[in-house]
Short mmCIF file of C-alpha atoms in Angstrom, two decimals:
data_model
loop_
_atom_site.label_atom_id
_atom_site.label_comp_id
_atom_site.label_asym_id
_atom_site.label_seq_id
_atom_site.Cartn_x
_atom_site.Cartn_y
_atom_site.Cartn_z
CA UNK Q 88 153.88 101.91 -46.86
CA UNK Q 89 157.57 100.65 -46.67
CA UNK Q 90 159.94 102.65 -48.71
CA UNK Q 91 163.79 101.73 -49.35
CA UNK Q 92 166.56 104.36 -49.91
CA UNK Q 93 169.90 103.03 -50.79
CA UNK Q 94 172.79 103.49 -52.30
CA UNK Q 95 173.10 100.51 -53.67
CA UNK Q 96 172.54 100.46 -57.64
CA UNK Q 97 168.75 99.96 -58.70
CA UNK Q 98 169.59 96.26 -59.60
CA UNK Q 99 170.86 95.31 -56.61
CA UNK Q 100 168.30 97.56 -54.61
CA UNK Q 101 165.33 95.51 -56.57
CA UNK Q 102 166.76 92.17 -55.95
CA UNK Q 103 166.59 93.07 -52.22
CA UNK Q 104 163.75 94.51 -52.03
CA UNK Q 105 162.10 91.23 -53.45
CA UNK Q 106 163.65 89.19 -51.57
CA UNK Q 107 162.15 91.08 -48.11
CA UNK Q 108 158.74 91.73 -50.04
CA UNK Q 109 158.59 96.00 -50.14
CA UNK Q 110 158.01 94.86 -54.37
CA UNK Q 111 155.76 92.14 -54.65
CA UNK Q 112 156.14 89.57 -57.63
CA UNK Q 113 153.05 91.94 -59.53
CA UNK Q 114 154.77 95.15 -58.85
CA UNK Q 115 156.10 96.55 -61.94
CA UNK Q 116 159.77 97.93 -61.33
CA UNK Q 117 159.69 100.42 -64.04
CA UNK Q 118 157.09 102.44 -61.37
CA UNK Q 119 157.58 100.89 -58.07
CA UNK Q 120 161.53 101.64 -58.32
CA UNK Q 121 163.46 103.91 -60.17
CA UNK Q 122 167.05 105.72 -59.48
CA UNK Q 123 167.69 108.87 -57.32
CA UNK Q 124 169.40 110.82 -60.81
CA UNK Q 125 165.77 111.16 -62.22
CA UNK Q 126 164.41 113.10 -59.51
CA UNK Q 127 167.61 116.13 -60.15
CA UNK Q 128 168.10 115.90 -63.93
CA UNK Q 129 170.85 118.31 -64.55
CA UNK Q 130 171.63 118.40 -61.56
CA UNK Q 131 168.67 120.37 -60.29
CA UNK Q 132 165.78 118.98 -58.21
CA UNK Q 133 162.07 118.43 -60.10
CA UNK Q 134 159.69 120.64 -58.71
CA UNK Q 135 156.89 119.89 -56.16
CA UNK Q 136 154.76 118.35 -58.13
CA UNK Q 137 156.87 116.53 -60.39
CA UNK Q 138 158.31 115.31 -57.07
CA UNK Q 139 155.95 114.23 -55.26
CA UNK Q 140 154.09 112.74 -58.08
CA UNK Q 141 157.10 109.76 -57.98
CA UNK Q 142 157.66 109.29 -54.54
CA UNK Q 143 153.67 108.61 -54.10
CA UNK Q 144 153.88 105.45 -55.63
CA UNK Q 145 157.74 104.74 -55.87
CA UNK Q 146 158.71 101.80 -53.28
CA UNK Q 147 162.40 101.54 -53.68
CA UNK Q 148 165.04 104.65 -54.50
CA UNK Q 149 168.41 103.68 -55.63
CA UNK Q 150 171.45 105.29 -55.72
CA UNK Q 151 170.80 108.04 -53.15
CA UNK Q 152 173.00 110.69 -51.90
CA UNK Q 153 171.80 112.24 -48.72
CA UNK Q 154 170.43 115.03 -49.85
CA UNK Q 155 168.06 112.74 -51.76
CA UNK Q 156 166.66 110.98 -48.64
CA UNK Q 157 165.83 114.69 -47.26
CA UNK Q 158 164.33 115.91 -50.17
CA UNK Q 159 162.19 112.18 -50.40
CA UNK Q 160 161.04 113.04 -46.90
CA UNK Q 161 160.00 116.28 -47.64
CA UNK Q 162 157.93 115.02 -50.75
CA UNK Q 163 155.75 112.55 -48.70
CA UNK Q 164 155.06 115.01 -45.65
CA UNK Q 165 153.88 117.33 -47.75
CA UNK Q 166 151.93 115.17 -49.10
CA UNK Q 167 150.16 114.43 -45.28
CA UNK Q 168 152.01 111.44 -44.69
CA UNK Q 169 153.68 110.67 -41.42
CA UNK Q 170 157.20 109.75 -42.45
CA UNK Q 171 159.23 107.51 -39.69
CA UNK Q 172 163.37 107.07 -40.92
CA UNK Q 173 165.42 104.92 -40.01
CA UNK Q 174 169.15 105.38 -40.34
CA UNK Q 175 172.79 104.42 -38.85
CA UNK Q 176 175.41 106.87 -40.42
CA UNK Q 177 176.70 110.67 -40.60
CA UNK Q 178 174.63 111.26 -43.56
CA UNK Q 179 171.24 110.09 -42.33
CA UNK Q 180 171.27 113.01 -40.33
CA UNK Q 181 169.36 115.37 -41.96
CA UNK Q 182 166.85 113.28 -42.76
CA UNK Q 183 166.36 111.89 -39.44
CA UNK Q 184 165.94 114.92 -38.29
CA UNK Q 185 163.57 116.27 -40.55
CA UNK Q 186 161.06 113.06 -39.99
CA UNK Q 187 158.19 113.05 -37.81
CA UNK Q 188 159.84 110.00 -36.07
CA UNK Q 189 163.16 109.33 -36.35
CA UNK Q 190 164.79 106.34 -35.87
CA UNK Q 191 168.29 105.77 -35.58
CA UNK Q 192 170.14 102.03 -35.11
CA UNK Q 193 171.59 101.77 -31.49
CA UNK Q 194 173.77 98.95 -32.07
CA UNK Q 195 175.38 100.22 -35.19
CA UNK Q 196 174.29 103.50 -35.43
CA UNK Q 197 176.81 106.84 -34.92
CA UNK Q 198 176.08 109.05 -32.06
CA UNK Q 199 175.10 112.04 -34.69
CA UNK Q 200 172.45 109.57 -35.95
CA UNK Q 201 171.28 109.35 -32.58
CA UNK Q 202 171.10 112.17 -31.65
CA UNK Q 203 169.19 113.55 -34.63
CA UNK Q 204 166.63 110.78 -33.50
CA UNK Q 205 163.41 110.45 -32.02
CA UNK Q 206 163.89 106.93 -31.00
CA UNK Q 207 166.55 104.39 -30.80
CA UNK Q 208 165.99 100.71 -31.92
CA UNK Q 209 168.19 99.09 -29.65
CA UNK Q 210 167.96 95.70 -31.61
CA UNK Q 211 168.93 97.46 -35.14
CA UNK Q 212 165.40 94.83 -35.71
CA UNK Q 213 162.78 96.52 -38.25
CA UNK Q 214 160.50 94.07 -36.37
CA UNK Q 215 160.72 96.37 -33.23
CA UNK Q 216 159.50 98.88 -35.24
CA UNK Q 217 156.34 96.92 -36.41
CA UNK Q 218 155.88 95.86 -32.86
CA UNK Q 219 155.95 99.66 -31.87
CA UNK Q 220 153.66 100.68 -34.16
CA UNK Q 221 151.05 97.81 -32.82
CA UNK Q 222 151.34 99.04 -29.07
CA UNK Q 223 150.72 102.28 -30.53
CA UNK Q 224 147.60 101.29 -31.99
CA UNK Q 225 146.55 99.32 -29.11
CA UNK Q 226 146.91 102.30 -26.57
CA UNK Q 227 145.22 104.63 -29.03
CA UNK Q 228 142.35 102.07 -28.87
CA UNK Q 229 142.25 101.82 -25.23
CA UNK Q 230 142.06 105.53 -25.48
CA UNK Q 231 139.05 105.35 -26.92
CA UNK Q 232 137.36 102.95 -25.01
CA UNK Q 233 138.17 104.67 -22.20
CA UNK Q 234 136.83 107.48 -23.74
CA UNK Q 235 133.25 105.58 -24.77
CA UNK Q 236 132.81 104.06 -21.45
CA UNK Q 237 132.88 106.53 -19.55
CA UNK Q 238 130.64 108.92 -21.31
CA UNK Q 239 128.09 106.40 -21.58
CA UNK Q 240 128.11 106.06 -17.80
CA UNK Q 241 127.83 109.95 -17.14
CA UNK Q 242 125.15 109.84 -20.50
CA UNK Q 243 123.35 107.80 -18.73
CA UNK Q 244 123.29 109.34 -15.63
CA UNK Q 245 121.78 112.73 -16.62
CA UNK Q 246 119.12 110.12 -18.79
CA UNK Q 247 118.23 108.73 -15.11
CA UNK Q 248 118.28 111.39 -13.23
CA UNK Q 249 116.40 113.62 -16.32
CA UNK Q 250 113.61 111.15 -16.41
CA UNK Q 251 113.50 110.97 -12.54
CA UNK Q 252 112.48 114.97 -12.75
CA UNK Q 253 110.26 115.11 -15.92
CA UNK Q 254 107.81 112.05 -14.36
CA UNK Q 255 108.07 113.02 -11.07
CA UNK Q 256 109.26 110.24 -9.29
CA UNK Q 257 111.72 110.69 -6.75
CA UNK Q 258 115.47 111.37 -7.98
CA UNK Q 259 117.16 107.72 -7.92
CA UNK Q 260 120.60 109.01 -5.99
CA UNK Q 261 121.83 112.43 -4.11
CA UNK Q 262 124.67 114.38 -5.63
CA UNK Q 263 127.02 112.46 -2.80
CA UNK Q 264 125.95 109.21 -4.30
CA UNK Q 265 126.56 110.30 -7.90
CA UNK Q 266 129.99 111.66 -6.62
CA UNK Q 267 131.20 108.27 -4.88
CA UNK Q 268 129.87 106.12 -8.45
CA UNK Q 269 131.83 108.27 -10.37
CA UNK Q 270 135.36 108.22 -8.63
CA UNK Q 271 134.92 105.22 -6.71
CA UNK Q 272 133.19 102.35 -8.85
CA UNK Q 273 133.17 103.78 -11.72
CA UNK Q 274 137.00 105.17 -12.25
CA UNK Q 275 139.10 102.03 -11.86
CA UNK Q 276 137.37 99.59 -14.77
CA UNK Q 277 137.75 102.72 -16.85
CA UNK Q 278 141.34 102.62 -16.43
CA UNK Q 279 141.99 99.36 -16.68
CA UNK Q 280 139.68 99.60 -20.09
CA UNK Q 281 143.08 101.86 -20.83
CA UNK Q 282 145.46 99.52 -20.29
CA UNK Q 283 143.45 97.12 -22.55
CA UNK Q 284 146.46 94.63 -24.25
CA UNK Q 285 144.61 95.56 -27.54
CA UNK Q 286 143.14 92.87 -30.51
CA UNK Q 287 145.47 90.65 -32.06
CA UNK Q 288 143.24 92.24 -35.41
CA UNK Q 289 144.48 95.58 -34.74
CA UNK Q 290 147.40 95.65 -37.39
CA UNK Q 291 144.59 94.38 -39.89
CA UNK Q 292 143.00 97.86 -39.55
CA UNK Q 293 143.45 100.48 -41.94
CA UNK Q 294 145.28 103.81 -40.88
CA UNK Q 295 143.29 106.40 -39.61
CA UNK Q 296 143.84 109.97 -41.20
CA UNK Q 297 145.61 112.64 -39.66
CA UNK Q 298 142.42 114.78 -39.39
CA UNK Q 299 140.46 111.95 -37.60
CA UNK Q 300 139.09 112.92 -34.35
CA UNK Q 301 139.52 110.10 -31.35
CA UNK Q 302 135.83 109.80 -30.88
CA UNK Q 303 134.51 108.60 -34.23
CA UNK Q 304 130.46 109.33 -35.01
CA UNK Q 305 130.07 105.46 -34.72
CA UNK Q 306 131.35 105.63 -31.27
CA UNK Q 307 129.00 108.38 -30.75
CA UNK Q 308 125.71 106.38 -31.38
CA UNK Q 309 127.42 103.61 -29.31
CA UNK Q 310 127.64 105.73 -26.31
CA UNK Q 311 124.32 107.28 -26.50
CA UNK Q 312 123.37 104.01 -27.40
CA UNK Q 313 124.67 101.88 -24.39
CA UNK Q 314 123.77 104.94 -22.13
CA UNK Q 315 120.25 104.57 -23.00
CA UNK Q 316 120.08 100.85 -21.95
CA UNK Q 317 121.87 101.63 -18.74
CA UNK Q 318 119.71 103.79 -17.70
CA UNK Q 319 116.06 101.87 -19.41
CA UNK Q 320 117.46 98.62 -17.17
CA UNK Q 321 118.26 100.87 -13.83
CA UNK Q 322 115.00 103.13 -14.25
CA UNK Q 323 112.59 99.48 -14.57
CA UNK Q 324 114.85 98.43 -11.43
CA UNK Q 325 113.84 101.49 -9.31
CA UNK Q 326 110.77 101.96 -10.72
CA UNK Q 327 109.76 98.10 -9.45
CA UNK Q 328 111.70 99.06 -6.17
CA UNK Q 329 109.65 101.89 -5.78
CA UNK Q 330 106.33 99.74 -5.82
CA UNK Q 331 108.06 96.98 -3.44
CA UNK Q 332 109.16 99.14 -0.67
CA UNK Q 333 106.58 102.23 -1.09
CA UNK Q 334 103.79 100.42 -0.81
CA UNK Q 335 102.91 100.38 -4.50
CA UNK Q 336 103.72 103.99 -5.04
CA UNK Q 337 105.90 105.33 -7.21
CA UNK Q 338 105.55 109.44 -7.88
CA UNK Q 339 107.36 111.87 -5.37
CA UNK Q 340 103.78 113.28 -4.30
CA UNK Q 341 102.47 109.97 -3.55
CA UNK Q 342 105.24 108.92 -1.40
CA UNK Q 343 105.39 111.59 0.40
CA UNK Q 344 101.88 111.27 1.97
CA UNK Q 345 103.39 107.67 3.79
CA UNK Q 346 104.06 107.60 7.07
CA UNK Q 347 107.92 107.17 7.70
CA UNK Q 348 108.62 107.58 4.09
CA UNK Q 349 112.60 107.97 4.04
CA UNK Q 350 113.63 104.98 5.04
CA UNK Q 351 111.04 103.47 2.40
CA UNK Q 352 113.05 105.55 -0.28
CA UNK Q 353 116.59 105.12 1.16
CA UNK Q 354 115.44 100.75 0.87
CA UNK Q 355 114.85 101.80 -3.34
CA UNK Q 356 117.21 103.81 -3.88
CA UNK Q 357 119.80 101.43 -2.21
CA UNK Q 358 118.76 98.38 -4.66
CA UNK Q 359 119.02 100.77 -7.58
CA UNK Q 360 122.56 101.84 -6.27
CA UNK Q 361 124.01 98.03 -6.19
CA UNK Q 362 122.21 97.41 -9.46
CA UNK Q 363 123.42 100.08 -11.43
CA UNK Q 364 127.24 99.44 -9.67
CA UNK Q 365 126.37 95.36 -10.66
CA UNK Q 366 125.43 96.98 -14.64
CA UNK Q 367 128.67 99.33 -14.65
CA UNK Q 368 130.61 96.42 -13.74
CA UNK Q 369 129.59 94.19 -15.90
CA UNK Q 370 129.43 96.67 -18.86
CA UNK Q 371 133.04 96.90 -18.13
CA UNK Q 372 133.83 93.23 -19.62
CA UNK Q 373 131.29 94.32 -22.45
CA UNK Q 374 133.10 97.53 -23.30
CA UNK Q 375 136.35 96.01 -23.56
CA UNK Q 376 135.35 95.53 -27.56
CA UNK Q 377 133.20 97.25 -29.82
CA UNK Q 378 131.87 94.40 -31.79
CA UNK Q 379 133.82 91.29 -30.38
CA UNK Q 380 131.07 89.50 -27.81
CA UNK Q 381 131.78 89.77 -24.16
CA UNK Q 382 132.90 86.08 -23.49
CA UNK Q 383 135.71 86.60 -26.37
CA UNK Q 384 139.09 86.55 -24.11
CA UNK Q 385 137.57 87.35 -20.71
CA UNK Q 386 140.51 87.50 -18.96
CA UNK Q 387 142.61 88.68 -20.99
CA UNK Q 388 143.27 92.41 -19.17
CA UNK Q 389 144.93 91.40 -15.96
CA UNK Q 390 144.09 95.29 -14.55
CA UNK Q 391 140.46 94.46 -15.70
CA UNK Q 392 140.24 91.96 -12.68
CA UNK Q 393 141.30 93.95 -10.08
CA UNK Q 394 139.41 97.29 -10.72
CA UNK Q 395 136.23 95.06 -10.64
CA UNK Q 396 137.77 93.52 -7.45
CA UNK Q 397 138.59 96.83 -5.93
CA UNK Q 398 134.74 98.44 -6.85
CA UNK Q 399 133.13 95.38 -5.66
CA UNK Q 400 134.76 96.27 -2.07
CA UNK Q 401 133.95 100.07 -2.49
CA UNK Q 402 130.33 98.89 -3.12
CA UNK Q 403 129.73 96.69 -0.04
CA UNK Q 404 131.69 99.56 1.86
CA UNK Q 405 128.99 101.62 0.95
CA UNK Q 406 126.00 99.84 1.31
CA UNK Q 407 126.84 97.60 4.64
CA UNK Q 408 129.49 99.71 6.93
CA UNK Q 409 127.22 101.13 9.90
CA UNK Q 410 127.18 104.87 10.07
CA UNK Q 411 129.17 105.47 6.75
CA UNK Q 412 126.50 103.89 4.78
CA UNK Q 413 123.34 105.28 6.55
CA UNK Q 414 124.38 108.17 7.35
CA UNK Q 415 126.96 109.74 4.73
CA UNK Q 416 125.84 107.81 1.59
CA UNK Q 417 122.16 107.07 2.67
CA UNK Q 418 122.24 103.83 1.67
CA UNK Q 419 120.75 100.82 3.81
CA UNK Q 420 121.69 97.05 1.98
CA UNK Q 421 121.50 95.91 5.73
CA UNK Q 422 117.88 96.54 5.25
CA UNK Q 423 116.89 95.65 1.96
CA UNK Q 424 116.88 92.24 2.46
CA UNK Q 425 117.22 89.04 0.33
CA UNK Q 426 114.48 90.24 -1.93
CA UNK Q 427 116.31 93.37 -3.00
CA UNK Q 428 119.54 92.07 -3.26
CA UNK Q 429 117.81 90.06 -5.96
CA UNK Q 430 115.87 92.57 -7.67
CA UNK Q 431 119.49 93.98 -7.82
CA UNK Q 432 120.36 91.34 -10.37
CA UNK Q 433 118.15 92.46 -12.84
CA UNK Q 434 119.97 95.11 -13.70
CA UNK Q 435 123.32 93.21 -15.21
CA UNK Q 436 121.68 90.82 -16.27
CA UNK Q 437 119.50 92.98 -18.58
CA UNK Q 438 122.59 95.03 -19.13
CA UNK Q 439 124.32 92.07 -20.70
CA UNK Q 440 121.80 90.97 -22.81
CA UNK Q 441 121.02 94.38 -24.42
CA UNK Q 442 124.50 95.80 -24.79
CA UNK Q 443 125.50 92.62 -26.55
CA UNK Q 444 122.60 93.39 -28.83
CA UNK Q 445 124.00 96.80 -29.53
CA UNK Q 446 127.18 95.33 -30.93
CA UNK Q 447 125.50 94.45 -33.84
CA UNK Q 448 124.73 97.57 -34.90
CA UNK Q 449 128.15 98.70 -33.77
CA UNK Q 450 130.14 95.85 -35.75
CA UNK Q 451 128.17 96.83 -38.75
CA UNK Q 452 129.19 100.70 -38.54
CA UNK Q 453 132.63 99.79 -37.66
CA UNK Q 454 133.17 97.55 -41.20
CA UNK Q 455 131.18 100.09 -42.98
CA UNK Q 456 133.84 102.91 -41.81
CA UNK Q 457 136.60 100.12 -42.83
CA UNK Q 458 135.50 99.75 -46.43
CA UNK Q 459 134.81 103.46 -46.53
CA UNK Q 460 138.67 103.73 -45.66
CA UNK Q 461 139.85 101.03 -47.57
CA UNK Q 462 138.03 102.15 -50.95
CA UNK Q 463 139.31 105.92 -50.13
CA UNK Q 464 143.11 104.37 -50.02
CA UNK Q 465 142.27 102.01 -53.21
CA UNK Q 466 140.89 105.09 -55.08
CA UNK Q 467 144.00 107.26 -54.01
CA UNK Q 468 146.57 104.67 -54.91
CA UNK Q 469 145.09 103.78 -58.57
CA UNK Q 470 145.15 107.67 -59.09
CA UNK Q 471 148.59 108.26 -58.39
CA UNK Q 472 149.68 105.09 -59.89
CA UNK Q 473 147.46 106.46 -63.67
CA UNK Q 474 149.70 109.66 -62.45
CA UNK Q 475 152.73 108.23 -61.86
CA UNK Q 476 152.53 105.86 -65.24
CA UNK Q 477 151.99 108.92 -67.17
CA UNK Q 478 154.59 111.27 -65.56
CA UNK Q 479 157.08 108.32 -66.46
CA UNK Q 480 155.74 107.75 -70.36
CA UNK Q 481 155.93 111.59 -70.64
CA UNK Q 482 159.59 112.11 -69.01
CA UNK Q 483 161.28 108.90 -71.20
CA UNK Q 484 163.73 110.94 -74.13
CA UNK Q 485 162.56 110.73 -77.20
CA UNK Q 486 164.39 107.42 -79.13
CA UNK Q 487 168.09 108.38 -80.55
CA UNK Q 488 168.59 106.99 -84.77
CA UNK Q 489 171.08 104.82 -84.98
CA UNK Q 490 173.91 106.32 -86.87
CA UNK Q 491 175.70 104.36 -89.85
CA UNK Q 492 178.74 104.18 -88.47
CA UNK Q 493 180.75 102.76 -86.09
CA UNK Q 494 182.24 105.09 -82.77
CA UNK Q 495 184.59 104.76 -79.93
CA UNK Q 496 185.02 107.18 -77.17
CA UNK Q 497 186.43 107.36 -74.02
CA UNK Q 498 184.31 108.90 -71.13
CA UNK Q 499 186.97 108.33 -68.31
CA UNK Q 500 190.09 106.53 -67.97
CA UNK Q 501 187.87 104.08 -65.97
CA UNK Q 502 185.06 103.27 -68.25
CA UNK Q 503 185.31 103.14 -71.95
CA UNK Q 504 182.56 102.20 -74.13
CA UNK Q 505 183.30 101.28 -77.93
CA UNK Q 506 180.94 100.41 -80.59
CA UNK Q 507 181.30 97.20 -82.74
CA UNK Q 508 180.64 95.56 -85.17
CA UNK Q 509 178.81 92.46 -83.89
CA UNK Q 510 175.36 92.40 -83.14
CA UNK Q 511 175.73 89.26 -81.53
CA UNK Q 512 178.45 90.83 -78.80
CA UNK Q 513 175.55 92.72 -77.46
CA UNK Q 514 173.47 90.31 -77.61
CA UNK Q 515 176.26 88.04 -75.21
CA UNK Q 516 177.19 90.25 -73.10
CA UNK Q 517 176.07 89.09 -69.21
CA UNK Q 518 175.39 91.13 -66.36
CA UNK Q 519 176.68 91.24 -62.94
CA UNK Q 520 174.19 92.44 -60.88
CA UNK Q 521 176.35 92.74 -57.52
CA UNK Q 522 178.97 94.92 -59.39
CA UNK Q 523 176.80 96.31 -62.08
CA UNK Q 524 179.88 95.32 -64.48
CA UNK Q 525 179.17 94.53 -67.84
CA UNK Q 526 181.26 91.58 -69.51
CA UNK Q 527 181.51 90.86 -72.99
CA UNK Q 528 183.42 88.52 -75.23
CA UNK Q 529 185.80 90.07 -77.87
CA UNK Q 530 183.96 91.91 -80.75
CA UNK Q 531 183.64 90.36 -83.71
CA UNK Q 532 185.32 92.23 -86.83
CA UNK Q 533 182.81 94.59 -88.28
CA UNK Q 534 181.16 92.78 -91.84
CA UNK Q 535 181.41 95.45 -94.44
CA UNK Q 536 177.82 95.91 -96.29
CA UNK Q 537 177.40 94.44 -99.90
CA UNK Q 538 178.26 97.79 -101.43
CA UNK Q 539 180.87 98.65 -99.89
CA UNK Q 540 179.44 101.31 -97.37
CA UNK Q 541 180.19 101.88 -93.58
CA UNK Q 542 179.78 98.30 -91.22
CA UNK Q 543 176.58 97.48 -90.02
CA UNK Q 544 176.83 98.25 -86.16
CA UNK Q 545 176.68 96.69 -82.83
CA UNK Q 546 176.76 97.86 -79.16
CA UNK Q 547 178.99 96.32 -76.91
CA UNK Q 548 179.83 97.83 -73.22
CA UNK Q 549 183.26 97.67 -71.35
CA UNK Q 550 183.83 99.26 -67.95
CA UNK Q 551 187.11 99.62 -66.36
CA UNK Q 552 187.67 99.54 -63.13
CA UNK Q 553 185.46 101.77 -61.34
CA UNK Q 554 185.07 102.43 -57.66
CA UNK Q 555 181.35 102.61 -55.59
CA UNK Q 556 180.05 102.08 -52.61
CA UNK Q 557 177.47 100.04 -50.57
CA UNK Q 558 176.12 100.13 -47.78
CA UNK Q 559 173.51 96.98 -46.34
CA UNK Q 560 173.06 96.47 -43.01
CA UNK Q 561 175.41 99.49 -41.84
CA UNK Q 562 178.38 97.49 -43.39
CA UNK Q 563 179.90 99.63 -46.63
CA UNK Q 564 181.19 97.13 -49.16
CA UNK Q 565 183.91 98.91 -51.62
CA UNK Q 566 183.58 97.41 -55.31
#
């Protein structure tokens, strides 16, 4: 939510704030605007409630002293909003600093502005800001997929390994194996899922709560999820391994009666090794988007390309170098042949298929927790506007009678206002809406009633000279 604070009279303030859309054409001004003096009647600021009550649904404040913008950015953090200002002069200060993120102008902006600042728009461009906030949103979401991926891998892993124990077969990889997957093949696409340039649908979103944690329960199921077909595809791959290079066997007490067994079992476990690197790999690309499918901008990450590049070399490191594969990592794709190397496939291939499956499911939960956002917002804002509609009904002043006679006063040497005669002088008086002057023609001589009692009265306003000031843009315009 976009709020203005000027000092610019509430005409003038509404007329801009149409014209760059913070009040839409069905706003109504009488609650979406309003002017700083009714928030310290007498002089005195409304209390907590009564404050933040208006500046929960108010859009545009005019006539603000700077006091006012601190005590407006008080209102909405207590509240649980996260306030950002933006400001150029001496007496943004205290509001600036008393932001969560403050912003000062670096092209106009005084050196006490900026240094009461978080962060300095160099441009003076409220775009910059937008932009900000949409880089912001696109590293949080690399965050979590980051976060997803790789807990799904490791999820999967204990569901392999698990499995291997409770059937008895023999375990799929040593600890030295699970060691070089996890900071070797597995670290770099989970990095580059970091770096991801984020969805051009992210500003579309609704903003997440304060309170929300990073992994949402959605995200949960989709780890668990995904981990579970990892490790159903990489199991049926070793598990058919097992058979083609064990002679048909598959349990650890079976295999161990063969003659020669270890290479036999270093020949499995090697084809479930590539497969499962092949599966991480690929569920790299599929992971880049929760419920977008994986052909959807392929190549859009740059870093996505060369962390697959670099774990494709790690791999073949590992399974083909003499010595280091054999002997460190146990792993023999020199001896696997053709056969395995294809069996291999399965793995990504079955990967793709069923994690593309899964977003389904995922897209559905994801637009469920949307509208479950989006009708929490809807339901706040209609109660604060019922709020704010009655606070304003209730805090109007009672209607003054209209006395039977006429009355001229002065109220400064500046401003005089003088009650005559002619209804129709009110009635043609026009408004300037830069100056707030008022002009009128001459008064009419007051008409005496029929019997001869006081004039009937009309209300016609003159202002003197008088002095403000305005400030747009950082300029201050003296009236």
């Amino acid at each position: 939510r976009v709020v203005m604070i000027t000092g610019d009279y509430l005409k003038t303030a509404i007329a801009i704030a149409r014209n760059v859309n913070i009040l839409q054409p069905q706003d109504n001004e009488d609650l979406a605007a309003m002017d700083c003096a009714r928030l310290r009647p007498g002089g005195e600021y409304l209390g907590h409630g009564d404050m933040d009550l208006l500046t929960s649904s108010v859009r545009v404040f005019a006539r603000a002293k700077p006091e006012d913008k601190l005590e407006i950015v008080k209102s909405l953090q207590r509240q649980g909003a996260v306030t950002a200002m933006t400001g150029d002069g001496v007496n943004d200060a205290p509001a600036l600093n008393q932001a969560n993120i403050g912003v000062a102008m670096g092209i106009q902006g005084t050196e006490v502005a900026k240094g009461a600042s978080d962060m300095i728009l160099t441009d003076d461009n409220f775009c910059s800001i937008v932009a900000a906030v949409e880089k912001g949103r696109a590293i949080y979401a690399g965050i979590q997929k980051f976060v997803a991926f790789i807990m799904s891998v490791h999820i999967a892993e204990v569901m392999q390994i698990f499995f291997c124990i409770v059937t008895g077969i023999p375990v799929m990889r040593t600890p030295l194996q699970i060691l070089f997957l996890i900071l070797v093949t597995d670290l770099p696409p989970s990095i580059a899922l970091g770096m991801e340039p984020g969805e051009k649908t992210i500003l579309l979103e609704r903003p997440r709560p304060k309170q929300e944690p990073v992994v949402l329960g959605w995200m949960w199921f989709s780890m668990v999820l995904n981990g579970a077909v990892l490790s159903v595809v990489i199991i049926a791959v070793y598990i058919i391994s097992l058979m083609l290079y064990c002679d048909g066997r598959v349990f650890q007490s079976d295999i161990d009666q063969l003659e020669d067994f270890q290479p036999k079992l270093m020949n499995a476990r090697t084809v479930a090794f590539i497969s499962l690197v092949w599966s991480e790999n690929v569920r790299s690309y599929t992971s880049r988007s929760f419920d977008k499918p994986v052909w959807h901008d392929l190549l859009g990450n740059v870093h996505m390309q060369k962390a697959i590049i670099l774990a494709q070399i790690c791999l073949y490191v590992a399974v083909l170098v003499p010595f280091f594969s054999t002997d460190i990592l146990q792993l023999r794709g020199l001896d696997v042949g053709i056969t395995g190397w294809l069996l291999a496939l399965l793995g990504p291939v079955g990967c793709v298929v069923l994690c593309e499956a899964c977003k389904l499911i995922t897209a559905f939960q994801m637009q469920r927790h949307q509208r479950t956002l989006a009708e929490h917002h809807a339901a706040e804002d209609k109660r604060l506007a019922e709020a704010a509609a009655k606070h304003s009904v209730s805090s109007q002043p009672p209607p003054q009678p209209t006395k039977p006679a006429a009355a001229v006063f002065s109220a400064a040497p500046e401003a005089k206002v003088a009650m005559a005669a002619a209804p129709s002088a009110a009635k043609s008086a026009a408004v300037d809406p830069e100056s707030q002057s008022v002009a009128s023609p001459k008064a009419a001589p007051a008409k005496q009633s029929p019997a001869g009692g006081p004039p009937s009265v009309g209300c016609a306003c003159f202002l003197g000279p008088t002095v403000a000031q305005m400030s747009i843009g950082g300029a201050a315009a003296r009236r």
